mmCIF file of N, CA and C in Angstrom:
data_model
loop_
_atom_site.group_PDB
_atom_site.id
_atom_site.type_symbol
_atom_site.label_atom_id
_atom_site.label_comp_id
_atom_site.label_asym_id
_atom_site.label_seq_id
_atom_site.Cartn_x
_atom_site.Cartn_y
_atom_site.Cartn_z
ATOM 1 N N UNK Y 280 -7.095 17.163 -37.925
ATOM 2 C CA UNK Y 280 -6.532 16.399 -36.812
ATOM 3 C C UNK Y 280 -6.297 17.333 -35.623
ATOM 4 N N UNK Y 281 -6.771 17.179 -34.352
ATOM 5 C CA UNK Y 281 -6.344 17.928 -33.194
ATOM 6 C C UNK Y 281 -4.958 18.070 -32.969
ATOM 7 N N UNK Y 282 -4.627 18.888 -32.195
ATOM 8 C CA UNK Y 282 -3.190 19.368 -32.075
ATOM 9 C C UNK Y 282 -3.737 19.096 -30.395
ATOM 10 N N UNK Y 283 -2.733 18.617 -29.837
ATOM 11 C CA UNK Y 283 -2.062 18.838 -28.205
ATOM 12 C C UNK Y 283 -1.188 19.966 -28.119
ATOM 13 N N UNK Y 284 -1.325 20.776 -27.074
ATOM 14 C CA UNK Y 284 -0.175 21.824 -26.507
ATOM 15 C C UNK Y 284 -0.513 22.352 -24.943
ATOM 16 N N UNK Y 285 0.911 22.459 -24.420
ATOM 17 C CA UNK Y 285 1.271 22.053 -22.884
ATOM 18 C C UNK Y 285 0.531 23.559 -23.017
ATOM 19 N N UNK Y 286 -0.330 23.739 -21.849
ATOM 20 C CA UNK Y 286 -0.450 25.221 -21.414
ATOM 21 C C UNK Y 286 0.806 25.517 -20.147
ATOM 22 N N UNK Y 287 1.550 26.592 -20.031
ATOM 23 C CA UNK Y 287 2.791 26.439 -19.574
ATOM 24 C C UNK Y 287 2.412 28.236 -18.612
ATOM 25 N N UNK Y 288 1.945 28.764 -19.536
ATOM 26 C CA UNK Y 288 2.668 30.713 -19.352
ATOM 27 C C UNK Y 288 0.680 30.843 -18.328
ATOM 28 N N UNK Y 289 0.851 31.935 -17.452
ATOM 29 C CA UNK Y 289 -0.436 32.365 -17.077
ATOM 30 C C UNK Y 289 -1.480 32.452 -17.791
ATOM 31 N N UNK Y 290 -1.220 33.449 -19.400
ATOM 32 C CA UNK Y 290 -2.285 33.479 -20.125
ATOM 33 C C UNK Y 290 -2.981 32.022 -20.692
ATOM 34 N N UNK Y 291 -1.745 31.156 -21.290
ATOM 35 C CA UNK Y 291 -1.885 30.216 -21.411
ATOM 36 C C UNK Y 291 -2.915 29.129 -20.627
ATOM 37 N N UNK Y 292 -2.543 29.092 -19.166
ATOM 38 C CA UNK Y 292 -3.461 28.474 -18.470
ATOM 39 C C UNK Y 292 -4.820 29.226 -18.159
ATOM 40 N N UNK Y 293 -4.543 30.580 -17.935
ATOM 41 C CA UNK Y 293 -5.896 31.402 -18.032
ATOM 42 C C UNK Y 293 -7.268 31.168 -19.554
ATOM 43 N N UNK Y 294 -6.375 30.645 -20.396
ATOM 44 C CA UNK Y 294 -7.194 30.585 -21.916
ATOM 45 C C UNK Y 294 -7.922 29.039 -21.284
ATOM 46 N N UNK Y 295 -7.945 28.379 -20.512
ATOM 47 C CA UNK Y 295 -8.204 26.675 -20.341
ATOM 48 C C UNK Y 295 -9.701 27.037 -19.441
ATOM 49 N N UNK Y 296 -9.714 28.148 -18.991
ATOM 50 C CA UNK Y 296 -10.425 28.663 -17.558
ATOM 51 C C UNK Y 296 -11.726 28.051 -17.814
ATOM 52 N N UNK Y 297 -12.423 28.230 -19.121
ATOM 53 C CA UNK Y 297 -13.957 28.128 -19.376
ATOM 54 C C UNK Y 297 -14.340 26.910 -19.982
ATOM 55 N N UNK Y 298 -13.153 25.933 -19.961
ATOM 56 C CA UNK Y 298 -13.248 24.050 -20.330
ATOM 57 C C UNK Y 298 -13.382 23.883 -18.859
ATOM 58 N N UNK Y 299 -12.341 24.118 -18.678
ATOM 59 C CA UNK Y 299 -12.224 23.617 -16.898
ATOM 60 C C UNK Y 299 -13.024 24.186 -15.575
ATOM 61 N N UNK Y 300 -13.226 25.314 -16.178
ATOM 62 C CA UNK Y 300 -14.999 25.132 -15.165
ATOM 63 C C UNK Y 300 -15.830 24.747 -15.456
ATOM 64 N N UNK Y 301 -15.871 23.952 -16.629
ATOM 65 C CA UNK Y 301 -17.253 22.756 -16.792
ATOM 66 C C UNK Y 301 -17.183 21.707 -16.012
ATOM 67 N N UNK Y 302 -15.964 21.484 -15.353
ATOM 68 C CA UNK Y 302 -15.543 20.493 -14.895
ATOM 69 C C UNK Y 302 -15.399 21.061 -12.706
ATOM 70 N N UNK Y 303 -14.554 22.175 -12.935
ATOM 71 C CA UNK Y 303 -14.491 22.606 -11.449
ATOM 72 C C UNK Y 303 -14.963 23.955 -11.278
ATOM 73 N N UNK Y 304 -16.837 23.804 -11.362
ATOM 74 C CA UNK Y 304 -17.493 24.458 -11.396
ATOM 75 C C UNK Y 304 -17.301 25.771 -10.160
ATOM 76 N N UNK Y 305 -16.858 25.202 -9.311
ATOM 77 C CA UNK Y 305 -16.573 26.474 -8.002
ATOM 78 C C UNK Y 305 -15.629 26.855 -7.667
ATOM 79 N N UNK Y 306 -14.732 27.095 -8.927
ATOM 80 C CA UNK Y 306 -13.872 28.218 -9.203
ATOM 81 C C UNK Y 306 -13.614 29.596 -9.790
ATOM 82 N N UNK Y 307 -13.587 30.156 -9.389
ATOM 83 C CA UNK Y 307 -13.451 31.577 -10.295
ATOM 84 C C UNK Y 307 -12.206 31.599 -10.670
ATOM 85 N N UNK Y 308 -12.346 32.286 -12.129
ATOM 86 C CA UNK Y 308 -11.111 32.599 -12.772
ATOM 87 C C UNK Y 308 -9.416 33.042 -11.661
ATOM 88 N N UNK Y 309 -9.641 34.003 -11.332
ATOM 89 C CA UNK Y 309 -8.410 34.127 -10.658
ATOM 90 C C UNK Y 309 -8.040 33.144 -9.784
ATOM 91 N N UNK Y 310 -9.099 32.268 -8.757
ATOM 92 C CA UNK Y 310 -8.538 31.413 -7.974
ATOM 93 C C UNK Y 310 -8.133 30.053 -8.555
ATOM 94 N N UNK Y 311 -8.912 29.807 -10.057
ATOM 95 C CA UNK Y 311 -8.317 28.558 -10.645
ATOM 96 C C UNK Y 311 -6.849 28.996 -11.203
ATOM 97 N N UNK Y 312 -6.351 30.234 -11.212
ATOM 98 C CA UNK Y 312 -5.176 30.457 -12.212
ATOM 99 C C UNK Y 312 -4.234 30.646 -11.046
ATOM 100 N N UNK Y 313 -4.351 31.005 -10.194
ATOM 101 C CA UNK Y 313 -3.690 30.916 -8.879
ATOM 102 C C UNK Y 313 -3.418 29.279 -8.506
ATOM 103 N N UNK Y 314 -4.433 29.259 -8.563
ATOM 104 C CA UNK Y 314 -3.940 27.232 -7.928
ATOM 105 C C UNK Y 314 -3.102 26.534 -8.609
ATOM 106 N N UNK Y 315 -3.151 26.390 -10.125
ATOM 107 C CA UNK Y 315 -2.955 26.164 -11.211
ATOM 108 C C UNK Y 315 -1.144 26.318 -11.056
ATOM 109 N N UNK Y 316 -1.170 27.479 -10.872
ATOM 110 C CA UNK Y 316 -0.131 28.195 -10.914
ATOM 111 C C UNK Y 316 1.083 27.483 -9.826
ATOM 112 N N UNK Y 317 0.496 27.874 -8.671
ATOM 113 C CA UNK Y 317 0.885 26.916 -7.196
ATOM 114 C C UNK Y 317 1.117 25.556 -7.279
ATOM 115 N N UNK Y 318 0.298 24.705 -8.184
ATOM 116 C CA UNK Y 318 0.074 22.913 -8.424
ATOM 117 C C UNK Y 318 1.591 22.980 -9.158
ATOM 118 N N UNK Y 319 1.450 24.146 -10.530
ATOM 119 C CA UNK Y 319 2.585 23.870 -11.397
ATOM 120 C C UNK Y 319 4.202 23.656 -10.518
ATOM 121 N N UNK Y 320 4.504 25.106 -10.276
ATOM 122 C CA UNK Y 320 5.198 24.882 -8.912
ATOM 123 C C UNK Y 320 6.329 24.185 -8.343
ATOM 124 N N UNK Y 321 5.329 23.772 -7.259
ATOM 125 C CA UNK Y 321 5.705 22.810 -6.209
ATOM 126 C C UNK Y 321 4.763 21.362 -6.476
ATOM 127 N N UNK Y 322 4.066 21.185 -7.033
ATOM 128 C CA UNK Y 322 3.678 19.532 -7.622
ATOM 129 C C UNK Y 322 4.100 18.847 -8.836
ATOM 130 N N UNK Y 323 4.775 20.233 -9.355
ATOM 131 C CA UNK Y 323 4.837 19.678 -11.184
ATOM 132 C C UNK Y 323 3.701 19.042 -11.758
ATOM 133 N N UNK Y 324 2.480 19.882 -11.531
ATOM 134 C CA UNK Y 324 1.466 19.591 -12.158
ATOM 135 C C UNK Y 324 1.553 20.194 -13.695
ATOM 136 N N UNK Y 325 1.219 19.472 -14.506
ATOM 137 C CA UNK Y 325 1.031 19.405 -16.190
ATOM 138 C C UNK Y 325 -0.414 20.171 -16.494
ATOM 139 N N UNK Y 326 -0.433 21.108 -17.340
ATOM 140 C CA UNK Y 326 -1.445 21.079 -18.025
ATOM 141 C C UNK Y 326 -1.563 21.104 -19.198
ATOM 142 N N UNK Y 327 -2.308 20.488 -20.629
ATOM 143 C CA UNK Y 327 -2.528 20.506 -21.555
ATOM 144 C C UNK Y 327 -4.053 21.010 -21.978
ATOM 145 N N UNK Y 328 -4.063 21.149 -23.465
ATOM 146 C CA UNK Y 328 -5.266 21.235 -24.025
ATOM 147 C C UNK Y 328 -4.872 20.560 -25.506
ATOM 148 N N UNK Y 329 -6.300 20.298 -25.995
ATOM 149 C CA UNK Y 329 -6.621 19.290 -27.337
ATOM 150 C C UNK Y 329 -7.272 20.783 -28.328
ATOM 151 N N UNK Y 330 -6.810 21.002 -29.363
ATOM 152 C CA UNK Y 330 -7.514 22.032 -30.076
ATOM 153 C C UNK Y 330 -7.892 21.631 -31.265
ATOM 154 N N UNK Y 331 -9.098 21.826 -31.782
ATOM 155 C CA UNK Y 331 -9.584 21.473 -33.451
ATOM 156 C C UNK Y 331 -9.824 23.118 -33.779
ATOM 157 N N UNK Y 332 -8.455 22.757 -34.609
ATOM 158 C CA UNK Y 332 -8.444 23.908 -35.294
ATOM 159 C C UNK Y 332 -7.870 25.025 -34.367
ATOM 160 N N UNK Y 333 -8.342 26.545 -34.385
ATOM 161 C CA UNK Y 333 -7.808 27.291 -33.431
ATOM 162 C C UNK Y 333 -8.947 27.136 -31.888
ATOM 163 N N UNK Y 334 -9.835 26.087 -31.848
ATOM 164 C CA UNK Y 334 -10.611 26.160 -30.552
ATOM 165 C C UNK Y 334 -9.986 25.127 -29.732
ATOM 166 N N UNK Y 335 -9.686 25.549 -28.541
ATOM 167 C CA UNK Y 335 -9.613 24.591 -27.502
ATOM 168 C C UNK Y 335 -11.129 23.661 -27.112
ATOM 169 N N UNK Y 336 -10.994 22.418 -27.052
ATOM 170 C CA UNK Y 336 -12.046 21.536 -27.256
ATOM 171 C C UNK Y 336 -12.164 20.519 -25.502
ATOM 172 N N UNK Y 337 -10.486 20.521 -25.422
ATOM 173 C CA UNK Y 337 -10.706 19.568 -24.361
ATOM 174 C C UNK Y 337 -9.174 19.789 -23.339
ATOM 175 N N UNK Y 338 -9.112 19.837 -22.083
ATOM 176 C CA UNK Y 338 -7.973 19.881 -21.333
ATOM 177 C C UNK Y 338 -7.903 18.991 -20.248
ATOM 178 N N UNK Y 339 -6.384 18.543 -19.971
ATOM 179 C CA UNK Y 339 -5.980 17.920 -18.919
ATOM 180 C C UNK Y 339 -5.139 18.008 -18.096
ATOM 181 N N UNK Y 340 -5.366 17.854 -16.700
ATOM 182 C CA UNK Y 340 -4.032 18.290 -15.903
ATOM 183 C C UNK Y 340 -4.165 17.158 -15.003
ATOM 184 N N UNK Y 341 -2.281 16.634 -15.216
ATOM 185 C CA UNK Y 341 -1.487 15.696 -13.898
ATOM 186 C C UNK Y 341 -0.993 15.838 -13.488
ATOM 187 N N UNK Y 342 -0.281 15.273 -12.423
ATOM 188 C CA UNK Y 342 1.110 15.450 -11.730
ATOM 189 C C UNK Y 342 1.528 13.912 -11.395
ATOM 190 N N UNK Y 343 2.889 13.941 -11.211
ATOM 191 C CA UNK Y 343 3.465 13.148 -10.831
ATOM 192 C C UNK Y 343 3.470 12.721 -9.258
ATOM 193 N N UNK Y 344 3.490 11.743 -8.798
ATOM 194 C CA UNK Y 344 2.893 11.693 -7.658
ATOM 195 C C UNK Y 344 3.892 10.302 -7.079
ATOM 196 N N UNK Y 345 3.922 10.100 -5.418
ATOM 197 C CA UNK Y 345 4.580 8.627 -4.815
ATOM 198 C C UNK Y 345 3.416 8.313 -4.100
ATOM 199 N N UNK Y 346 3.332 6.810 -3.825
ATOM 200 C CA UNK Y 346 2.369 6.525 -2.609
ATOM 201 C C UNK Y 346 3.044 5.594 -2.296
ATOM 202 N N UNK Y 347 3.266 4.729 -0.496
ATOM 203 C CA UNK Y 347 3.074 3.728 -0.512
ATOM 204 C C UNK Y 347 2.307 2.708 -1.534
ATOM 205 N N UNK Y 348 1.114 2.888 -1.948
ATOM 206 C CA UNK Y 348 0.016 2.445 -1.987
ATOM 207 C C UNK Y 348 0.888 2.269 -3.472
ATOM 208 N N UNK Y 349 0.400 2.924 -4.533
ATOM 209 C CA UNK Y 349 1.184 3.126 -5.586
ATOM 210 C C UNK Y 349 2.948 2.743 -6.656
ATOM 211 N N UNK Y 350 3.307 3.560 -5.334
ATOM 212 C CA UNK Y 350 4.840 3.447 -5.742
ATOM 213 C C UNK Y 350 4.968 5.020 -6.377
ATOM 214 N N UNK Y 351 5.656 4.989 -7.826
ATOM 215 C CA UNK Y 351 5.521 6.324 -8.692
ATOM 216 C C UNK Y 351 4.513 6.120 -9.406
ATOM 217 N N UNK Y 352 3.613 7.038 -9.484
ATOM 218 C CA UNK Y 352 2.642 6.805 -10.081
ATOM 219 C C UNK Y 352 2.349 8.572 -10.947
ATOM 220 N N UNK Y 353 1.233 8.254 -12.356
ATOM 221 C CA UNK Y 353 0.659 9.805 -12.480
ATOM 222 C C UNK Y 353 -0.404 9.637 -11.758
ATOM 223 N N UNK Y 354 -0.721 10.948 -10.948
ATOM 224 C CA UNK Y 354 -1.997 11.087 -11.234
ATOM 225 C C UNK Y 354 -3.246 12.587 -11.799
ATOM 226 N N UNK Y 355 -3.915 11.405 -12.589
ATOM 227 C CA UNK Y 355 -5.058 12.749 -13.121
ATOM 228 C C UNK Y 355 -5.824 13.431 -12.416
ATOM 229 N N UNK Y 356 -5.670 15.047 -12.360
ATOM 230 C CA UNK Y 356 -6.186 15.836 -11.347
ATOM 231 C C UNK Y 356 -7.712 16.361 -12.034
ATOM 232 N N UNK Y 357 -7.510 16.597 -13.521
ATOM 233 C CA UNK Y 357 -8.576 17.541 -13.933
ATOM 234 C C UNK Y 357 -8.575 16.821 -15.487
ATOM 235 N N UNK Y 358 -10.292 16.219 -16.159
ATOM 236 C CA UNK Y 358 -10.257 16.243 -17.196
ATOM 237 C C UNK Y 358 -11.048 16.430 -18.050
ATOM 238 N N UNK Y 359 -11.386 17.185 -18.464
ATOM 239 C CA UNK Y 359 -12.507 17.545 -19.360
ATOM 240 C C UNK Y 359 -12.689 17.883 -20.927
ATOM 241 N N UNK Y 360 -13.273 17.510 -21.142
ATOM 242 C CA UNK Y 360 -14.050 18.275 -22.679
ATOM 243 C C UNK Y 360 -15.375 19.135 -22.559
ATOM 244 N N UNK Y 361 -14.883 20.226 -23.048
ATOM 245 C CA UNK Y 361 -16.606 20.735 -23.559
ATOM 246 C C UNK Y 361 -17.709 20.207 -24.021
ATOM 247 N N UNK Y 362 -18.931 20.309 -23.064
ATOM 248 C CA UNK Y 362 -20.095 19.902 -23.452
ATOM 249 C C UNK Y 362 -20.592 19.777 -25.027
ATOM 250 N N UNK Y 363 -20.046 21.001 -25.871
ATOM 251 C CA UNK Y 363 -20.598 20.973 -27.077
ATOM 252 C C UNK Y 363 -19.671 19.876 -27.729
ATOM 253 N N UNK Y 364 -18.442 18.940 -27.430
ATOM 254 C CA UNK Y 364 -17.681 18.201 -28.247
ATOM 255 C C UNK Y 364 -17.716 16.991 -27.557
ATOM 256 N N UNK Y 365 -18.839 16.529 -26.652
ATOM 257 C CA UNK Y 365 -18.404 15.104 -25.914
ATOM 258 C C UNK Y 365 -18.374 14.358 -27.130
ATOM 259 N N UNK Y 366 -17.952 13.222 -26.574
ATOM 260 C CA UNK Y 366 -18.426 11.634 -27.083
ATOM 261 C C UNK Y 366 -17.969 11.887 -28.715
ATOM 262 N N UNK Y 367 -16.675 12.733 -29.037
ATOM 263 C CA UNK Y 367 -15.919 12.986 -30.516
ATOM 264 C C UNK Y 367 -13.986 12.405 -30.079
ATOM 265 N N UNK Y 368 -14.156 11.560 -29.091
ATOM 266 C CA UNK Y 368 -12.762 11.100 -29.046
ATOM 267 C C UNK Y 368 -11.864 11.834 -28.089
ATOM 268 N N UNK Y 369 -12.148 13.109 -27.656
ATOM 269 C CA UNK Y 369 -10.995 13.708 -27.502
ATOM 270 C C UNK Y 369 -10.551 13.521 -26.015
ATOM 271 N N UNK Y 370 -11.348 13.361 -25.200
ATOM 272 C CA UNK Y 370 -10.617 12.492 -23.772
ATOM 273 C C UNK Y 370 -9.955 11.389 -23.449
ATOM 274 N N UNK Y 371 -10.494 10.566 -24.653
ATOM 275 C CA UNK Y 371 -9.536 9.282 -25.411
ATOM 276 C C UNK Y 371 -7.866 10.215 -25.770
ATOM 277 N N UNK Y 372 -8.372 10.996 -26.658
ATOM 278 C CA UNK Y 372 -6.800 11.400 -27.445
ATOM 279 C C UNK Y 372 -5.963 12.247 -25.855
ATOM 280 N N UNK Y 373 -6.161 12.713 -24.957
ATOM 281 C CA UNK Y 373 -6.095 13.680 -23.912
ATOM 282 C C UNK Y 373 -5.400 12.222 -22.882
ATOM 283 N N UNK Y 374 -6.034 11.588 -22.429
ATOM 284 C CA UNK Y 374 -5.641 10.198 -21.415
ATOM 285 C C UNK Y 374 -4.486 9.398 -22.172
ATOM 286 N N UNK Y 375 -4.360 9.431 -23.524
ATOM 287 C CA UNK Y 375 -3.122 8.374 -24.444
ATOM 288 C C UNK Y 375 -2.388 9.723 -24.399
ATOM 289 N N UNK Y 376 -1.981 10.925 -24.731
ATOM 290 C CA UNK Y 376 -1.040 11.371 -24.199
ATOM 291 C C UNK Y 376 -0.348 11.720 -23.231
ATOM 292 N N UNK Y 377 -1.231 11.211 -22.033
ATOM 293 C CA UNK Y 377 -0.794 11.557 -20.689
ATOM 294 C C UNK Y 377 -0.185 9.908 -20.040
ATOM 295 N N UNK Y 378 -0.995 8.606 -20.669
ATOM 296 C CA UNK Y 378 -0.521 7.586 -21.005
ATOM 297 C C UNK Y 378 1.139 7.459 -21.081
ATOM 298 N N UNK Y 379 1.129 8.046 -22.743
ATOM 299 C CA UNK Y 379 2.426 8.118 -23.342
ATOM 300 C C UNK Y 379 3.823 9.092 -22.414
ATOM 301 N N UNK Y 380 3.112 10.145 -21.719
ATOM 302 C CA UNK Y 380 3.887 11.272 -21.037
ATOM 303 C C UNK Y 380 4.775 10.272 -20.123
ATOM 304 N N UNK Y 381 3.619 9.707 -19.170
ATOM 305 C CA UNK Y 381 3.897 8.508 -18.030
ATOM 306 C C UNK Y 381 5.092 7.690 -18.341
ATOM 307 N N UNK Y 382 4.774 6.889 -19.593
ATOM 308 C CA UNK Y 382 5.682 5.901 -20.144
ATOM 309 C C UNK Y 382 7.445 6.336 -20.640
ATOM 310 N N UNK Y 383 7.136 7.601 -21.215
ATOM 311 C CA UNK Y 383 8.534 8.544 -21.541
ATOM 312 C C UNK Y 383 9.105 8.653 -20.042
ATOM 313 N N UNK Y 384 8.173 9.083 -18.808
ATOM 314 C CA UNK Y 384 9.462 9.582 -18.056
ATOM 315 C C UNK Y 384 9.155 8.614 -17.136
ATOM 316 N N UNK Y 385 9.117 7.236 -17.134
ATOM 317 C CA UNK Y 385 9.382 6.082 -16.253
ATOM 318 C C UNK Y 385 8.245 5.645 -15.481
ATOM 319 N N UNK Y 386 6.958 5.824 -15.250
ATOM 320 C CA UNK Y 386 5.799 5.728 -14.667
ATOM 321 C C UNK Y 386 5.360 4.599 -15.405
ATOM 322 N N UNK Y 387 5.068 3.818 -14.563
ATOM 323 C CA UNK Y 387 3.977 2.267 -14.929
ATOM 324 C C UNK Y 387 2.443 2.583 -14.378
ATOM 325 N N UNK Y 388 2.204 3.450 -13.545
ATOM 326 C CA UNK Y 388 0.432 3.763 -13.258
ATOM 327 C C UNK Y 388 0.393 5.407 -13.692
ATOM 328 N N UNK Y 389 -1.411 4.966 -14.409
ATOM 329 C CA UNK Y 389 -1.527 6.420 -13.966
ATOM 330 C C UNK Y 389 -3.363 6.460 -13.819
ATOM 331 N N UNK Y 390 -3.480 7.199 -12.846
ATOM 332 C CA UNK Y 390 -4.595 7.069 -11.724
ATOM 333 C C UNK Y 390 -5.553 8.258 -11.666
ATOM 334 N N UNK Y 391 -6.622 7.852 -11.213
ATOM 335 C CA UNK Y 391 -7.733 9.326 -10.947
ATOM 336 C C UNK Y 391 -8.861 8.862 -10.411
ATOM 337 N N UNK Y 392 -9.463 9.736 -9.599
ATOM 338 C CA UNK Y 392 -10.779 9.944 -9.498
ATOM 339 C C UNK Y 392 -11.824 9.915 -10.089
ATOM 340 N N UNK Y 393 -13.110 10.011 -10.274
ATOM 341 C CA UNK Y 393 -14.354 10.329 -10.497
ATOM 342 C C UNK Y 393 -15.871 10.476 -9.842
ATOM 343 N N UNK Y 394 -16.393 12.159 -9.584
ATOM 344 C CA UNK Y 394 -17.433 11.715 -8.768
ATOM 345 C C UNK Y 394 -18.364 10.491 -8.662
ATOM 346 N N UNK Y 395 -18.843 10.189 -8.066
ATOM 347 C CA UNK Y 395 -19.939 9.143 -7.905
ATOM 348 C C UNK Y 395 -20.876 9.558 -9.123
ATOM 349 N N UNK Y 396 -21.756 10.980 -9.094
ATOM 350 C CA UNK Y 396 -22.441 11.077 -9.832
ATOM 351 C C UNK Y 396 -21.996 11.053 -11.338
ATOM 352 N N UNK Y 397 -20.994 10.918 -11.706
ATOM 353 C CA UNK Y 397 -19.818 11.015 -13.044
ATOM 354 C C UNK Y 397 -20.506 9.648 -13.705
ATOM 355 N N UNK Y 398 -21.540 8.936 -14.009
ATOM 356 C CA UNK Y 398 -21.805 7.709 -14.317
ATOM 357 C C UNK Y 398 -21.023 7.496 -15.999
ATOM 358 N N UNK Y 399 -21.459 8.674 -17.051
ATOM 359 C CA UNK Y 399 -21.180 8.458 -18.250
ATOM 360 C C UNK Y 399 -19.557 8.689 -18.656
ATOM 361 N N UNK Y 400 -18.852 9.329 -17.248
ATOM 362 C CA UNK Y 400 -17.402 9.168 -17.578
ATOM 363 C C UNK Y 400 -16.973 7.676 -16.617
ATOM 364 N N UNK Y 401 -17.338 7.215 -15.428
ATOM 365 C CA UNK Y 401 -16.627 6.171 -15.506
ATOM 366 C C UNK Y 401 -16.812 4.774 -16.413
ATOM 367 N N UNK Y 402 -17.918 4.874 -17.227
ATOM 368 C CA UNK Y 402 -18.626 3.982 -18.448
ATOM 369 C C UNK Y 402 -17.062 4.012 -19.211
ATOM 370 N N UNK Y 403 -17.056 5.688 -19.656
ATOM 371 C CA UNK Y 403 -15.713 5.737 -20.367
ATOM 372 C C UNK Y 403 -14.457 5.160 -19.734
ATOM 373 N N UNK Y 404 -14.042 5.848 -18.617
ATOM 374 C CA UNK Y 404 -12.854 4.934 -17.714
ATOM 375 C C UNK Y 404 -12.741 3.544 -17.863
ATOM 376 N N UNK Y 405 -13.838 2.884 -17.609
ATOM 377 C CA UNK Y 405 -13.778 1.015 -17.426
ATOM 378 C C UNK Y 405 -13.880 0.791 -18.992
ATOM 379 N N UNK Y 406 -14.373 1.023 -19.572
ATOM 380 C CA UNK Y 406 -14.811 0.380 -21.450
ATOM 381 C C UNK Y 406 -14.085 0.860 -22.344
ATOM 382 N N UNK Y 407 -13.762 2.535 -22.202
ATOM 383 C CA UNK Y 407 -12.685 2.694 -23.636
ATOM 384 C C UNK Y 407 -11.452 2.842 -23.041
ATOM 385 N N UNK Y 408 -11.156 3.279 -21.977
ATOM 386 C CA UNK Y 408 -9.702 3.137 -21.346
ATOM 387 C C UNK Y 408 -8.943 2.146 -20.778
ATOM 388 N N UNK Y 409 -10.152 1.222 -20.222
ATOM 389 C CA UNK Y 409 -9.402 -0.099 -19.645
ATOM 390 C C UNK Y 409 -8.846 0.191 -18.170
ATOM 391 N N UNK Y 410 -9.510 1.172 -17.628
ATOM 392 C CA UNK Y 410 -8.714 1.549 -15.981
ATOM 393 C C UNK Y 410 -9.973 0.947 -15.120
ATOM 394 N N UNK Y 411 -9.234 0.292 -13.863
ATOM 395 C CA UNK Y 411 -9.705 -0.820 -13.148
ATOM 396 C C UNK Y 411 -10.401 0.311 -12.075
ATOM 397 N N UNK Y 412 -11.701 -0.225 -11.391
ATOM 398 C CA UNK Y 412 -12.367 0.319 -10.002
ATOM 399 C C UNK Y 412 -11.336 -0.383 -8.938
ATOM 400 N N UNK Y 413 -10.373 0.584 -8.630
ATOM 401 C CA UNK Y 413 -9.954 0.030 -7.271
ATOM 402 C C UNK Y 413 -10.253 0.714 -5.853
ATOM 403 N N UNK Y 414 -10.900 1.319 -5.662
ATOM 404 C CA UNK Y 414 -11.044 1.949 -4.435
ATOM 405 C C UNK Y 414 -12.063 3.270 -4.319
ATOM 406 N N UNK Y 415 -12.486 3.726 -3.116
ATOM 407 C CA UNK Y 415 -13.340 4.559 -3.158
ATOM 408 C C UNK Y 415 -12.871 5.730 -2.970
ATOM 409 N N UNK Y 416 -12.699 7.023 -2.726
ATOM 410 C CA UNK Y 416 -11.994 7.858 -2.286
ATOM 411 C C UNK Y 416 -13.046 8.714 -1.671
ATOM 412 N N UNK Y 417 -12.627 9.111 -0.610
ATOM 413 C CA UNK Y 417 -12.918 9.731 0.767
ATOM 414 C C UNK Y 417 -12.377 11.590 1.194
ATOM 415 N N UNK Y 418 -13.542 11.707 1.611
ATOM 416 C CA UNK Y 418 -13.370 13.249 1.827
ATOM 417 C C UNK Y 418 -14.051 13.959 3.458
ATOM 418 N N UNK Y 419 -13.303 14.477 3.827
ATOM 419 C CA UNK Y 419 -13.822 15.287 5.353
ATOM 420 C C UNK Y 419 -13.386 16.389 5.259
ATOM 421 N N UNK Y 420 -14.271 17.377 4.953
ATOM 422 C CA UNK Y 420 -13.987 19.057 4.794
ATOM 423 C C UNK Y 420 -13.831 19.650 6.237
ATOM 424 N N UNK Y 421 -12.468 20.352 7.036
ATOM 425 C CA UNK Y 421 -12.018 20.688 8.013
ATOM 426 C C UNK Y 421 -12.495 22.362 8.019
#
């Protein structure tokens, strides 16, 4: 059975570095552990990982967030599994604890992104998670 555990300490989040650049490919180590670090912070951004056995398999990071739009809401910043373990459950098991996180500390939404080109994860989003297409999200690099 996988184990969940919060990555909390530098090394800790530094051990997540080579899941999560499958995912935020144009990061280098020090600047993802720096950000990471900064998100934790001042956003109270969360990070976890899913481990089978002693390998880390799959990680996720949220934060708590307000919008007009929203209200209190989570939202999911980063989520991935390793290529060698897709399509074995574990972004399922990774989204129901962040689900459950939401529900413990008073949150009724919890929200995210996905590139356009992301086709076989929003398949997953709409069919095994049940999270609705509401909107497009928009970007202008300054």
């Amino acid at each position: 059975m996988p184990s969940f555990v919060w990555l909390e300490t530098e090394e800790e989040v530094r051990s997540a570095f080579l899941i999560m650049r499958e995912l935020r490919t144009h990061l280098d180590e020090e600047t993802y552990v720096a950000l990471v670090r900064e998100a934790q912070e001042k956003e109270g951004y969360k990070l976890a990982a899913l481990y089978e056995g002693d390998k880390m398999v799959a990680a996720v990071g949220f934060m708590p967030m307000i919008t007009l739009y929203n209200g209190r809401f989570i939202w999911v910043c980063d989520l991935v599994t390793t290529s060698a373990e897709r399509s074995k459950g574990y972004g399922n098991m990774l989204l129901s604890h962040v689900h459950d996180w939401a529900k413990e500390h008073g949150y009724g939404i919890v929200s995210l992104s996905s590139g356009l080109q992301r086709i076989d994860a929003h398949r997953f989003y709409e069919k095994k998670m049940e999270y609705e297409k509401v909107s497009y999200v928009f970007l202008k690099r300054l």
